[in-house]
Amino acid sequence: MILSASRRTDIPNYFSGWFFNRLEEGFLYVRNPVNVHQVSKIPLSPEIIDAIVFWSKNPAPMIGSLDRLKGIPYYFQFTVTAYGRDIERNIPDKKQVILPVFQDLSGRIGSNRVIWRYDPIFFNNAYTKEYHLAAFGYIAERLRGYTKKCIISFVDLYAKNKKNLEYLHCHMPGNEELTKFAGRLAELAHKNGMELAACAESMDLSCVGVAKSCCIDRKLLEEITGCRILAEKDKNQRKECGCAESIDIGCYNTCRNGCQYCYAGYSTESADRNCKNYHLDSPLLCSVLQEGDRVTERKVESLKEMQMGLDFFNI
């Protein structure tokens, strides 16, 4: 079983205490986002957790407790964009805080286990192509040697972010112009020793040096674990998404980063309301069991193939 922690909220930033408590208890509950009274019980035995993928814009609160993972393999998807507080309201200063946190985390766990995300990319009168290129180049220089890979994506419209993006006068160029722009990002990434890859994009950007990528990366997981991972493509994600199957343990409308482009929450106000139900000892994140809830234990198993052939080692 691969855990995703989480596409739905920033667990390392806001809920790491809860997460480590759940590891100690050996299980957690997750509400079905569509049917909220349907609750899954997820066992958290180290024997069946093959790896954890963390997603965060500021994992500083978690860094000092990583030894509590009990030897479970993991890596981080660490988002560092060039947007200011007008777009990412509650993210600390990138130059003074976030980039040093990235460097610290990489120094502790290795540059192959911290993936830099520069996404989602959108454009308006303030955040022009020229602005993004200059900012991306600066961040890439600061992160040289601290990561081996950068993932980009262009913003997608969802019901939860459409109004905000319209208010920000967001506009997107055509595919030809976006391809040229991606090529310039690739040059900056390669100059700083990084591979540039695109996440869930329908455009083929390989012609400008941008590989196709996935966030729950089976190959990286195999590299980290030393085992073949028998994971299928995640059927719950978009068609363009190449992620391996995983179980997301987060909860929508609980992230307090305040990002205007976010698809995982309606507003910081709704997140603030839901976070009032945050309890360190609750099996549910920002919730408790209620009348009418039906708890079902989810059947999970390890996806590791312990007996590997020589081809896995390229012998």
PDB file of C-alpha atoms in Angstrom:
ATOM      1  CA  MET A   1       0.000   0.000   0.000  1.00  0.00           C
ATOM      2  CA  ILE A   2       1.226   3.443  -0.932  1.00  0.00           C
ATOM      3  CA  LEU A   3      -0.056   6.309   1.214  1.00  0.00           C
ATOM      4  CA  SER A   4      -0.610   9.767  -0.257  1.00  0.00           C
ATOM      5  CA  ALA A   5      -0.360  12.423   2.464  1.00  0.00           C
ATOM      6  CA  SER A   6      -1.984  14.257   0.797  1.00  0.00           C
ATOM      7  CA  ARG A   7      -3.386  15.714  -2.401  1.00  0.00           C
ATOM      8  CA  ARG A   8      -6.311  17.043  -0.364  1.00  0.00           C
ATOM      9  CA  THR A   9      -4.522  19.060   2.316  1.00  0.00           C
ATOM     10  CA  ASP A  10      -1.081  19.956   3.665  1.00  0.00           C
ATOM     11  CA  ILE A  11      -0.559  17.276   6.321  1.00  0.00           C
ATOM     12  CA  PRO A  12       3.164  18.000   6.948  1.00  0.00           C
ATOM     13  CA  ASN A  13       2.450  21.691   7.591  1.00  0.00           C
ATOM     14  CA  TYR A  14      -0.709  21.500   9.696  1.00  0.00           C
ATOM     15  CA  PHE A  15      -1.425  17.956  10.826  1.00  0.00           C
ATOM     16  CA  SER A  16       1.867  16.137  11.359  1.00  0.00           C
ATOM     17  CA  GLY A  17       1.062  15.553  15.049  1.00  0.00           C
ATOM     18  CA  TRP A  18      -2.170  13.803  14.088  1.00  0.00           C
ATOM     19  CA  PHE A  19      -0.378  11.766  11.425  1.00  0.00           C
ATOM     20  CA  PHE A  20       2.318  10.478  13.772  1.00  0.00           C
ATOM     21  CA  ASN A  21      -0.329   9.649  16.399  1.00  0.00           C
ATOM     22  CA  ARG A  22      -2.179   7.571  13.832  1.00  0.00           C
ATOM     23  CA  LEU A  23       1.023   5.692  12.984  1.00  0.00           C
ATOM     24  CA  GLU A  24       1.460   4.930  16.687  1.00  0.00           C
ATOM     25  CA  GLU A  25      -2.153   3.741  16.975  1.00  0.00           C
ATOM     26  CA  GLY A  26      -1.814   1.645  13.828  1.00  0.00           C
ATOM     27  CA  PHE A  27      -4.896   2.833  11.934  1.00  0.00           C
ATOM     28  CA  LEU A  28      -6.854   5.856  10.767  1.00  0.00           C
ATOM     29  CA  TYR A  29     -10.245   6.666   9.278  1.00  0.00           C
ATOM     30  CA  VAL A  30     -10.879   8.451   5.989  1.00  0.00           C
ATOM     31  CA  ARG A  31     -14.246   9.819   4.892  1.00  0.00           C
ATOM     32  CA  ASN A  32     -15.333   9.233   1.329  1.00  0.00           C
ATOM     33  CA  PRO A  33     -15.342  12.730  -0.244  1.00  0.00           C
ATOM     34  CA  VAL A  34     -18.499  11.891  -2.211  1.00  0.00           C
ATOM     35  CA  ASN A  35     -20.416   9.967   0.463  1.00  0.00           C
ATOM     36  CA  VAL A  36     -19.344  11.528   3.760  1.00  0.00           C
ATOM     37  CA  HIS A  37     -21.048   8.873   5.909  1.00  0.00           C
ATOM     38  CA  GLN A  38     -18.960   6.166   4.264  1.00  0.00           C
ATOM     39  CA  VAL A  39     -15.789   5.866   6.343  1.00  0.00           C
ATOM     40  CA  SER A  40     -12.836   3.603   5.565  1.00  0.00           C
ATOM     41  CA  LYS A  41     -10.597   2.210   8.283  1.00  0.00           C
ATOM     42  CA  ILE A  42      -7.032   2.094   6.964  1.00  0.00           C
ATOM     43  CA  PRO A  43      -4.564  -0.153   8.828  1.00  0.00           C
ATOM     44  CA  LEU A  44      -1.112   1.404   9.185  1.00  0.00           C
ATOM     45  CA  SER A  45       1.092  -1.551   9.933  1.00  0.00           C
ATOM     46  CA  PRO A  46       4.684  -0.974   8.697  1.00  0.00           C
ATOM     47  CA  GLU A  47       4.464  -4.395   7.060  1.00  0.00           C
ATOM     48  CA  ILE A  48       1.824  -3.191   4.590  1.00  0.00           C
ATOM     49  CA  ILE A  49       2.883   0.443   4.123  1.00  0.00           C
ATOM     50  CA  ASP A  50       5.264   0.186   1.177  1.00  0.00           C
ATOM     51  CA  ALA A  51       5.945   3.930   1.079  1.00  0.00           C
ATOM     52  CA  ILE A  52       4.483   7.338   1.834  1.00  0.00           C
ATOM     53  CA  VAL A  53       4.394  10.310  -0.532  1.00  0.00           C
ATOM     54  CA  PHE A  54       4.111  13.613   1.329  1.00  0.00           C
ATOM     55  CA  TRP A  55       2.820  16.787  -0.348  1.00  0.00           C
ATOM     56  CA  SER A  56       3.560  20.159   1.195  1.00  0.00           C
ATOM     57  CA  LYS A  57       4.317  23.824   0.709  1.00  0.00           C
ATOM     58  CA  ASN A  58       6.014  24.042   4.092  1.00  0.00           C
ATOM     59  CA  PRO A  59       6.970  20.762   5.829  1.00  0.00           C
ATOM     60  CA  ALA A  60       9.000  22.530   8.532  1.00  0.00           C
ATOM     61  CA  PRO A  61       6.729  21.323  11.395  1.00  0.00           C
ATOM     62  CA  MET A  62       7.354  17.699  10.413  1.00  0.00           C
ATOM     63  CA  ILE A  63      11.090  17.724   9.731  1.00  0.00           C
ATOM     64  CA  GLY A  64      12.232  17.250  13.308  1.00  0.00           C
ATOM     65  CA  SER A  65      10.039  14.154  13.752  1.00  0.00           C
ATOM     66  CA  LEU A  66      10.878  12.159  10.632  1.00  0.00           C
ATOM     67  CA  ASP A  67      12.594   9.505  12.770  1.00  0.00           C
ATOM     68  CA  ARG A  68       9.093   8.529  13.940  1.00  0.00           C
ATOM     69  CA  LEU A  69       8.390   6.988  10.536  1.00  0.00           C
ATOM     70  CA  LYS A  70       9.916   3.740  11.842  1.00  0.00           C
ATOM     71  CA  GLY A  71      11.912   3.008   8.730  1.00  0.00           C
ATOM     72  CA  ILE A  72       8.991   3.387   6.304  1.00  0.00           C
ATOM     73  CA  PRO A  73      10.266   4.624   2.905  1.00  0.00           C
ATOM     74  CA  TYR A  74       9.006   8.036   1.842  1.00  0.00           C
ATOM     75  CA  TYR A  75       9.659  11.081  -0.284  1.00  0.00           C
ATOM     76  CA  PHE A  76       8.328  14.634  -0.507  1.00  0.00           C
ATOM     77  CA  GLN A  77       6.579  16.581  -3.225  1.00  0.00           C
ATOM     78  CA  PHE A  78       7.613  20.086  -2.121  1.00  0.00           C
ATOM     79  CA  THR A  79       5.876  22.972  -3.890  1.00  0.00           C
ATOM     80  CA  VAL A  80       7.843  26.209  -4.231  1.00  0.00           C
ATOM     81  CA  THR A  81       6.286  28.732  -6.585  1.00  0.00           C
ATOM     82  CA  ALA A  82       7.036  32.380  -7.330  1.00  0.00           C
ATOM     83  CA  TYR A  83       3.643  33.674  -6.185  1.00  0.00           C
ATOM     84  CA  GLY A  84       3.332  36.210  -3.392  1.00  0.00           C
ATOM     85  CA  ARG A  85       0.885  36.533  -0.514  1.00  0.00           C
ATOM     86  CA  ASP A  86      -1.768  37.796  -2.951  1.00  0.00           C
ATOM     87  CA  ILE A  87      -1.962  34.245  -4.306  1.00  0.00           C
ATOM     88  CA  GLU A  88      -0.612  32.061  -1.481  1.00  0.00           C
ATOM     89  CA  ARG A  89      -1.858  33.968   1.563  1.00  0.00           C
ATOM     90  CA  ASN A  90      -0.383  31.936   4.400  1.00  0.00           C
ATOM     91  CA  ILE A  91       2.916  30.704   2.958  1.00  0.00           C
ATOM     92  CA  PRO A  92       5.979  32.225   4.661  1.00  0.00           C
ATOM     93  CA  ASP A  93       8.552  34.233   2.710  1.00  0.00           C
ATOM     94  CA  LYS A  94      10.062  32.025   0.022  1.00  0.00           C
ATOM     95  CA  LYS A  95      13.589  33.458   0.123  1.00  0.00           C
ATOM     96  CA  GLN A  96      13.947  33.704   3.881  1.00  0.00           C
ATOM     97  CA  VAL A  97      11.966  30.663   5.034  1.00  0.00           C
ATOM     98  CA  ILE A  98      10.776  28.188   2.418  1.00  0.00           C
ATOM     99  CA  LEU A  99      13.966  27.736   0.383  1.00  0.00           C
ATOM    100  CA  PRO A 100      16.058  27.150   3.548  1.00  0.00           C
ATOM    101  CA  VAL A 101      13.445  24.584   4.692  1.00  0.00           C
ATOM    102  CA  PHE A 102      13.802  22.814   1.339  1.00  0.00           C
ATOM    103  CA  GLN A 103      17.577  22.782   1.676  1.00  0.00           C
ATOM    104  CA  ASP A 104      17.360  21.496   5.253  1.00  0.00           C
ATOM    105  CA  LEU A 105      14.985  18.677   4.317  1.00  0.00           C
ATOM    106  CA  SER A 106      17.116  17.658   1.349  1.00  0.00           C
ATOM    107  CA  GLY A 107      20.232  17.657   3.506  1.00  0.00           C
ATOM    108  CA  ARG A 108      18.540  15.276   5.936  1.00  0.00           C
ATOM    109  CA  ILE A 109      16.969  12.757   3.534  1.00  0.00           C
ATOM    110  CA  GLY A 110      18.756  13.198   0.186  1.00  0.00           C
ATOM    111  CA  SER A 111      18.173  15.181  -2.994  1.00  0.00           C
ATOM    112  CA  ASN A 112      16.472  12.267  -4.767  1.00  0.00           C
ATOM    113  CA  ARG A 113      13.713  12.213  -2.123  1.00  0.00           C
ATOM    114  CA  VAL A 114      12.671  15.862  -2.351  1.00  0.00           C
ATOM    115  CA  ILE A 115      10.916  16.707  -5.622  1.00  0.00           C
ATOM    116  CA  TRP A 116      10.503  20.392  -6.406  1.00  0.00           C
ATOM    117  CA  ARG A 117       7.071  21.301  -7.733  1.00  0.00           C
ATOM    118  CA  TYR A 118       6.653  24.598  -9.573  1.00  0.00           C
ATOM    119  CA  ASP A 119       2.937  24.401 -10.133  1.00  0.00           C
ATOM    120  CA  PRO A 120       0.347  25.318 -11.053  1.00  0.00           C
ATOM    121  CA  ILE A 121       1.561  27.909 -13.532  1.00  0.00           C
ATOM    122  CA  PHE A 122      -0.843  30.630 -14.607  1.00  0.00           C
ATOM    123  CA  PHE A 123      -0.379  34.084 -16.109  1.00  0.00           C
ATOM    124  CA  ASN A 124      -1.860  37.504 -15.526  1.00  0.00           C
ATOM    125  CA  ASN A 125      -0.639  41.097 -15.654  1.00  0.00           C
ATOM    126  CA  ALA A 126       1.552  40.608 -12.568  1.00  0.00           C
ATOM    127  CA  TYR A 127       2.691  37.021 -13.176  1.00  0.00           C
ATOM    128  CA  THR A 128       3.866  37.228 -16.757  1.00  0.00           C
ATOM    129  CA  LYS A 129       6.021  34.765 -18.670  1.00  0.00           C
ATOM    130  CA  GLU A 130       9.038  36.957 -18.046  1.00  0.00           C
ATOM    131  CA  TYR A 131       8.311  37.058 -14.313  1.00  0.00           C
ATOM    132  CA  HIS A 132       7.978  33.271 -14.104  1.00  0.00           C
ATOM    133  CA  LEU A 133      11.192  32.708 -16.042  1.00  0.00           C
ATOM    134  CA  ALA A 134      13.182  35.050 -13.809  1.00  0.00           C
ATOM    135  CA  ALA A 135      11.711  33.607 -10.622  1.00  0.00           C
ATOM    136  CA  PHE A 136      12.088  30.004 -11.758  1.00  0.00           C
ATOM    137  CA  GLY A 137      15.721  30.636 -12.605  1.00  0.00           C
ATOM    138  CA  TYR A 138      16.356  32.152  -9.170  1.00  0.00           C
ATOM    139  CA  ILE A 139      14.692  29.252  -7.331  1.00  0.00           C
ATOM    140  CA  ALA A 140      16.511  26.692  -9.493  1.00  0.00           C
ATOM    141  CA  GLU A 141      19.853  28.265  -8.593  1.00  0.00           C
ATOM    142  CA  ARG A 142      19.000  28.183  -4.883  1.00  0.00           C
ATOM    143  CA  LEU A 143      17.954  24.537  -5.130  1.00  0.00           C
ATOM    144  CA  ARG A 144      20.902  23.382  -7.244  1.00  0.00           C
ATOM    145  CA  GLY A 145      22.240  20.197  -5.665  1.00  0.00           C
ATOM    146  CA  TYR A 146      19.221  19.900  -3.340  1.00  0.00           C
ATOM    147  CA  THR A 147      16.886  18.205  -5.801  1.00  0.00           C
ATOM    148  CA  LYS A 148      17.231  16.185  -8.961  1.00  0.00           C
ATOM    149  CA  LYS A 149      13.819  16.858 -10.436  1.00  0.00           C
ATOM    150  CA  CYS A 150      11.321  19.659 -10.929  1.00  0.00           C
ATOM    151  CA  ILE A 151       7.698  19.022 -11.880  1.00  0.00           C
ATOM    152  CA  ILE A 152       5.587  21.672 -13.594  1.00  0.00           C
ATOM    153  CA  SER A 153       1.951  21.867 -14.599  1.00  0.00           C
ATOM    154  CA  PHE A 154      -0.313  24.536 -16.008  1.00  0.00           C
ATOM    155  CA  VAL A 155      -3.360  25.558 -14.011  1.00  0.00           C
ATOM    156  CA  ASP A 156      -6.617  23.666 -14.507  1.00  0.00           C
ATOM    157  CA  LEU A 157     -10.047  25.142 -13.895  1.00  0.00           C
ATOM    158  CA  TYR A 158     -12.232  23.447 -11.305  1.00  0.00           C
ATOM    159  CA  ALA A 159     -15.498  24.507  -9.715  1.00  0.00           C
ATOM    160  CA  LYS A 160     -13.599  25.370  -6.529  1.00  0.00           C
ATOM    161  CA  ASN A 161     -11.031  27.674  -8.134  1.00  0.00           C
ATOM    162  CA  LYS A 162     -12.782  29.074 -11.201  1.00  0.00           C
ATOM    163  CA  LYS A 163     -14.159  32.179  -9.474  1.00  0.00           C
ATOM    164  CA  ASN A 164     -10.819  33.042  -7.879  1.00  0.00           C
ATOM    165  CA  LEU A 165      -8.903  32.633 -11.134  1.00  0.00           C
ATOM    166  CA  GLU A 166     -11.390  34.820 -12.968  1.00  0.00           C
ATOM    167  CA  TYR A 167     -10.985  37.475 -10.258  1.00  0.00           C
ATOM    168  CA  LEU A 168      -7.201  37.296 -10.760  1.00  0.00           C
ATOM    169  CA  HIS A 169      -7.670  37.818 -14.533  1.00  0.00           C
ATOM    170  CA  CYS A 170      -5.864  34.570 -15.210  1.00  0.00           C
ATOM    171  CA  HIS A 171      -5.187  33.841 -18.863  1.00  0.00           C
ATOM    172  CA  MET A 172      -3.419  31.012 -20.626  1.00  0.00           C
ATOM    173  CA  PRO A 173      -1.609  31.248 -23.987  1.00  0.00           C
ATOM    174  CA  GLY A 174      -2.072  28.687 -26.736  1.00  0.00           C
ATOM    175  CA  ASN A 175      -0.250  25.374 -26.826  1.00  0.00           C
ATOM    176  CA  GLU A 176       2.514  26.586 -29.141  1.00  0.00           C
ATOM    177  CA  GLU A 177       3.399  29.495 -26.861  1.00  0.00           C
ATOM    178  CA  LEU A 178       3.175  27.273 -23.757  1.00  0.00           C
ATOM    179  CA  THR A 179       5.503  24.754 -25.384  1.00  0.00           C
ATOM    180  CA  LYS A 180       8.123  27.433 -26.045  1.00  0.00           C
ATOM    181  CA  PHE A 181       7.758  28.675 -22.472  1.00  0.00           C
ATOM    182  CA  ALA A 182       8.198  25.143 -21.100  1.00  0.00           C
ATOM    183  CA  GLY A 183      11.316  24.767 -23.201  1.00  0.00           C
ATOM    184  CA  ARG A 184      12.863  27.845 -21.587  1.00  0.00           C
ATOM    185  CA  LEU A 185      12.060  26.421 -18.134  1.00  0.00           C
ATOM    186  CA  ALA A 186      13.733  23.176 -19.176  1.00  0.00           C
ATOM    187  CA  GLU A 187      16.905  25.049 -20.137  1.00  0.00           C
ATOM    188  CA  LEU A 188      17.002  26.708 -16.703  1.00  0.00           C
ATOM    189  CA  ALA A 189      16.368  23.413 -14.916  1.00  0.00           C
ATOM    190  CA  HIS A 190      19.025  21.527 -16.888  1.00  0.00           C
ATOM    191  CA  LYS A 191      21.499  24.342 -16.276  1.00  0.00           C
ATOM    192  CA  ASN A 192      21.055  23.691 -12.550  1.00  0.00           C
ATOM    193  CA  GLY A 193      21.370  19.919 -12.736  1.00  0.00           C
ATOM    194  CA  MET A 194      17.665  19.067 -12.682  1.00  0.00           C
ATOM    195  CA  GLU A 195      15.339  17.081 -14.878  1.00  0.00           C
ATOM    196  CA  LEU A 196      12.179  18.983 -15.810  1.00  0.00           C
ATOM    197  CA  ALA A 197       8.978  17.002 -16.118  1.00  0.00           C
ATOM    198  CA  ALA A 198       5.301  17.815 -16.622  1.00  0.00           C
ATOM    199  CA  CYS A 199       2.466  16.448 -14.521  1.00  0.00           C
ATOM    200  CA  ALA A 200      -0.853  15.383 -16.077  1.00  0.00           C
ATOM    201  CA  GLU A 201      -0.474  17.552 -19.174  1.00  0.00           C
ATOM    202  CA  SER A 202      -2.204  16.568 -22.395  1.00  0.00           C
ATOM    203  CA  MET A 203       0.484  18.399 -24.393  1.00  0.00           C
ATOM    204  CA  ASP A 204       3.577  16.436 -25.367  1.00  0.00           C
ATOM    205  CA  LEU A 205       6.459  18.647 -24.260  1.00  0.00           C
ATOM    206  CA  SER A 206       9.229  16.131 -24.886  1.00  0.00           C
ATOM    207  CA  CYS A 207      10.279  18.083 -27.980  1.00  0.00           C
ATOM    208  CA  VAL A 208      11.543  20.890 -25.714  1.00  0.00           C
ATOM    209  CA  GLY A 209      13.194  18.696 -23.104  1.00  0.00           C
ATOM    210  CA  VAL A 210      10.286  18.237 -20.713  1.00  0.00           C
ATOM    211  CA  ALA A 211       9.578  14.623 -19.820  1.00  0.00           C
ATOM    212  CA  LYS A 212       6.214  13.218 -18.781  1.00  0.00           C
ATOM    213  CA  SER A 213       6.050  12.632 -15.068  1.00  0.00           C
ATOM    214  CA  CYS A 214       3.861  11.394 -12.267  1.00  0.00           C
ATOM    215  CA  CYS A 215       3.692  12.371  -8.613  1.00  0.00           C
ATOM    216  CA  ILE A 216       3.190   8.899  -7.148  1.00  0.00           C
ATOM    217  CA  ASP A 217       6.196   7.651  -9.081  1.00  0.00           C
ATOM    218  CA  ARG A 218       6.526   3.866  -9.162  1.00  0.00           C
ATOM    219  CA  LYS A 219      10.093   3.978 -10.484  1.00  0.00           C
ATOM    220  CA  LEU A 220      11.233   6.345  -7.751  1.00  0.00           C
ATOM    221  CA  LEU A 221       9.480   4.200  -5.156  1.00  0.00           C
ATOM    222  CA  GLU A 222      11.336   1.170  -6.452  1.00  0.00           C
ATOM    223  CA  GLU A 223      14.601   3.067  -6.255  1.00  0.00           C
ATOM    224  CA  ILE A 224      13.906   4.117  -2.663  1.00  0.00           C
ATOM    225  CA  THR A 225      12.584   0.769  -1.432  1.00  0.00           C
ATOM    226  CA  GLY A 226      14.901  -1.505  -3.428  1.00  0.00           C
ATOM    227  CA  CYS A 227      11.876  -3.604  -4.361  1.00  0.00           C
ATOM    228  CA  ARG A 228       9.695  -3.921  -7.410  1.00  0.00           C
ATOM    229  CA  ILE A 229       6.355  -2.229  -6.746  1.00  0.00           C
ATOM    230  CA  LEU A 230       3.436  -4.036  -8.347  1.00  0.00           C
ATOM    231  CA  ALA A 231       1.176  -0.985  -8.518  1.00  0.00           C
ATOM    232  CA  GLU A 232      -1.307  -0.266 -11.274  1.00  0.00           C
ATOM    233  CA  LYS A 233      -2.148   3.176 -12.684  1.00  0.00           C
ATOM    234  CA  ASP A 234      -4.433   5.052 -10.309  1.00  0.00           C
ATOM    235  CA  LYS A 235      -7.901   4.805 -11.844  1.00  0.00           C
ATOM    236  CA  ASN A 236      -9.247   7.559  -9.597  1.00  0.00           C
ATOM    237  CA  GLN A 237      -7.102  10.263 -11.200  1.00  0.00           C
ATOM    238  CA  ARG A 238      -7.418  12.102 -14.508  1.00  0.00           C
ATOM    239  CA  LYS A 239      -6.720  10.283 -17.761  1.00  0.00           C
ATOM    240  CA  GLU A 240      -3.480  12.224 -18.273  1.00  0.00           C
ATOM    241  CA  CYS A 241      -2.243  11.341 -14.780  1.00  0.00           C
ATOM    242  CA  GLY A 242       0.360   8.574 -14.675  1.00  0.00           C
ATOM    243  CA  CYS A 243       0.437   8.125 -10.892  1.00  0.00           C
ATOM    244  CA  ALA A 244       0.568   4.688  -9.330  1.00  0.00           C
ATOM    245  CA  GLU A 245      -2.384   3.651  -7.209  1.00  0.00           C
ATOM    246  CA  SER A 246      -2.354   5.020  -3.688  1.00  0.00           C
ATOM    247  CA  ILE A 247      -4.630   5.698  -0.738  1.00  0.00           C
ATOM    248  CA  ASP A 248      -5.078   9.364   0.090  1.00  0.00           C
ATOM    249  CA  ILE A 249      -5.514   9.981   3.813  1.00  0.00           C
ATOM    250  CA  GLY A 250      -6.323  13.682   3.665  1.00  0.00           C
ATOM    251  CA  CYS A 251      -9.543  15.661   3.931  1.00  0.00           C
ATOM    252  CA  TYR A 252     -10.755  18.402   1.578  1.00  0.00           C
ATOM    253  CA  ASN A 253     -11.442  21.924   2.871  1.00  0.00           C
ATOM    254  CA  THR A 254      -8.885  21.693   5.676  1.00  0.00           C
ATOM    255  CA  CYS A 255      -5.770  23.270   4.151  1.00  0.00           C
ATOM    256  CA  ARG A 256      -5.013  26.716   5.554  1.00  0.00           C
ATOM    257  CA  ASN A 257      -2.348  27.736   3.044  1.00  0.00           C
ATOM    258  CA  GLY A 258      -4.893  30.022   1.387  1.00  0.00           C
ATOM    259  CA  CYS A 259      -3.855  29.412  -2.237  1.00  0.00           C
ATOM    260  CA  GLN A 260      -6.176  31.156  -4.689  1.00  0.00           C
ATOM    261  CA  TYR A 261      -5.751  28.467  -7.366  1.00  0.00           C
ATOM    262  CA  CYS A 262      -6.510  25.535  -5.049  1.00  0.00           C
ATOM    263  CA  TYR A 263      -8.894  22.790  -6.168  1.00  0.00           C
ATOM    264  CA  ALA A 264      -9.003  21.143  -2.714  1.00  0.00           C
ATOM    265  CA  GLY A 265     -10.925  23.792  -0.810  1.00  0.00           C
ATOM    266  CA  TYR A 266     -13.508  26.524  -1.262  1.00  0.00           C
ATOM    267  CA  SER A 267     -11.930  29.173   0.960  1.00  0.00           C
ATOM    268  CA  THR A 268      -9.695  29.764   3.947  1.00  0.00           C
ATOM    269  CA  GLU A 269     -12.870  30.480   5.915  1.00  0.00           C
ATOM    270  CA  SER A 270     -14.240  26.990   5.246  1.00  0.00           C
ATOM    271  CA  ALA A 271     -10.864  25.504   6.155  1.00  0.00           C
ATOM    272  CA  ASP A 272     -10.813  27.488   9.395  1.00  0.00           C
ATOM    273  CA  ARG A 273     -14.284  26.183  10.305  1.00  0.00           C
ATOM    274  CA  ASN A 274     -13.358  22.572   9.596  1.00  0.00           C
ATOM    275  CA  CYS A 275     -10.074  22.859  11.459  1.00  0.00           C
ATOM    276  CA  LYS A 276     -11.982  23.677  14.641  1.00  0.00           C
ATOM    277  CA  ASN A 277     -12.777  19.942  14.620  1.00  0.00           C
ATOM    278  CA  TYR A 278      -9.094  19.006  14.546  1.00  0.00           C
ATOM    279  CA  HIS A 279      -8.180  16.696  17.414  1.00  0.00           C
ATOM    280  CA  LEU A 280      -4.768  15.075  17.725  1.00  0.00           C
ATOM    281  CA  ASP A 281      -6.270  11.826  19.026  1.00  0.00           C
ATOM    282  CA  SER A 282      -9.179  11.463  16.602  1.00  0.00           C
ATOM    283  CA  PRO A 283      -8.914   8.669  14.012  1.00  0.00           C
ATOM    284  CA  LEU A 284     -10.489  11.118  11.536  1.00  0.00           C
ATOM    285  CA  LEU A 285      -8.753  14.248  10.318  1.00  0.00           C
ATOM    286  CA  CYS A 286     -10.708  17.350  11.367  1.00  0.00           C
ATOM    287  CA  SER A 287     -13.756  15.275  12.186  1.00  0.00           C
ATOM    288  CA  VAL A 288     -15.271  12.743  14.577  1.00  0.00           C
ATOM    289  CA  LEU A 289     -17.577   9.829  13.967  1.00  0.00           C
ATOM    290  CA  GLN A 290     -21.218  10.880  13.761  1.00  0.00           C
ATOM    291  CA  GLU A 291     -24.588   9.196  13.799  1.00  0.00           C
ATOM    292  CA  GLY A 292     -25.157   7.520  10.467  1.00  0.00           C
ATOM    293  CA  ASP A 293     -21.462   6.922   9.733  1.00  0.00           C
ATOM    294  CA  ARG A 294     -20.634   3.449   8.502  1.00  0.00           C
ATOM    295  CA  VAL A 295     -17.066   2.295   9.105  1.00  0.00           C
ATOM    296  CA  THR A 296     -15.664  -0.398   6.824  1.00  0.00           C
ATOM    297  CA  GLU A 297     -12.166  -1.790   7.094  1.00  0.00           C
ATOM    298  CA  ARG A 298     -10.392  -1.411   3.793  1.00  0.00           C
ATOM    299  CA  LYS A 299      -8.563  -4.469   2.570  1.00  0.00           C
ATOM    300  CA  VAL A 300      -5.005  -3.473   1.796  1.00  0.00           C
ATOM    301  CA  GLU A 301      -1.788  -5.327   1.195  1.00  0.00           C
ATOM    302  CA  SER A 302       1.843  -4.732   0.364  1.00  0.00           C
ATOM    303  CA  LEU A 303       2.585  -4.098  -3.302  1.00  0.00           C
ATOM    304  CA  LYS A 304       6.233  -5.087  -2.984  1.00  0.00           C
ATOM    305  CA  GLU A 305       7.633  -7.986  -4.953  1.00  0.00           C
ATOM    306  CA  MET A 306      10.359  -9.203  -2.645  1.00  0.00           C
ATOM    307  CA  GLN A 307      11.785 -11.777  -5.054  1.00  0.00           C
ATOM    308  CA  MET A 308      13.128  -9.670  -7.915  1.00  0.00           C
ATOM    309  CA  GLY A 309      14.656 -10.822 -11.159  1.00  0.00           C
ATOM    310  CA  LEU A 310      18.061  -9.719 -12.350  1.00  0.00           C
ATOM    311  CA  ASP A 311      16.452  -7.435 -14.929  1.00  0.00           C
ATOM    312  CA  PHE A 312      15.393  -5.110 -12.074  1.00  0.00           C
ATOM    313  CA  PHE A 313      19.073  -4.391 -11.435  1.00  0.00           C
ATOM    314  CA  ASN A 314      19.826  -4.035 -15.188  1.00  0.00           C
ATOM    315  CA  ILE A 315      22.102  -7.083 -15.013  1.00  0.00           C
TER     316      ILE A 315
END
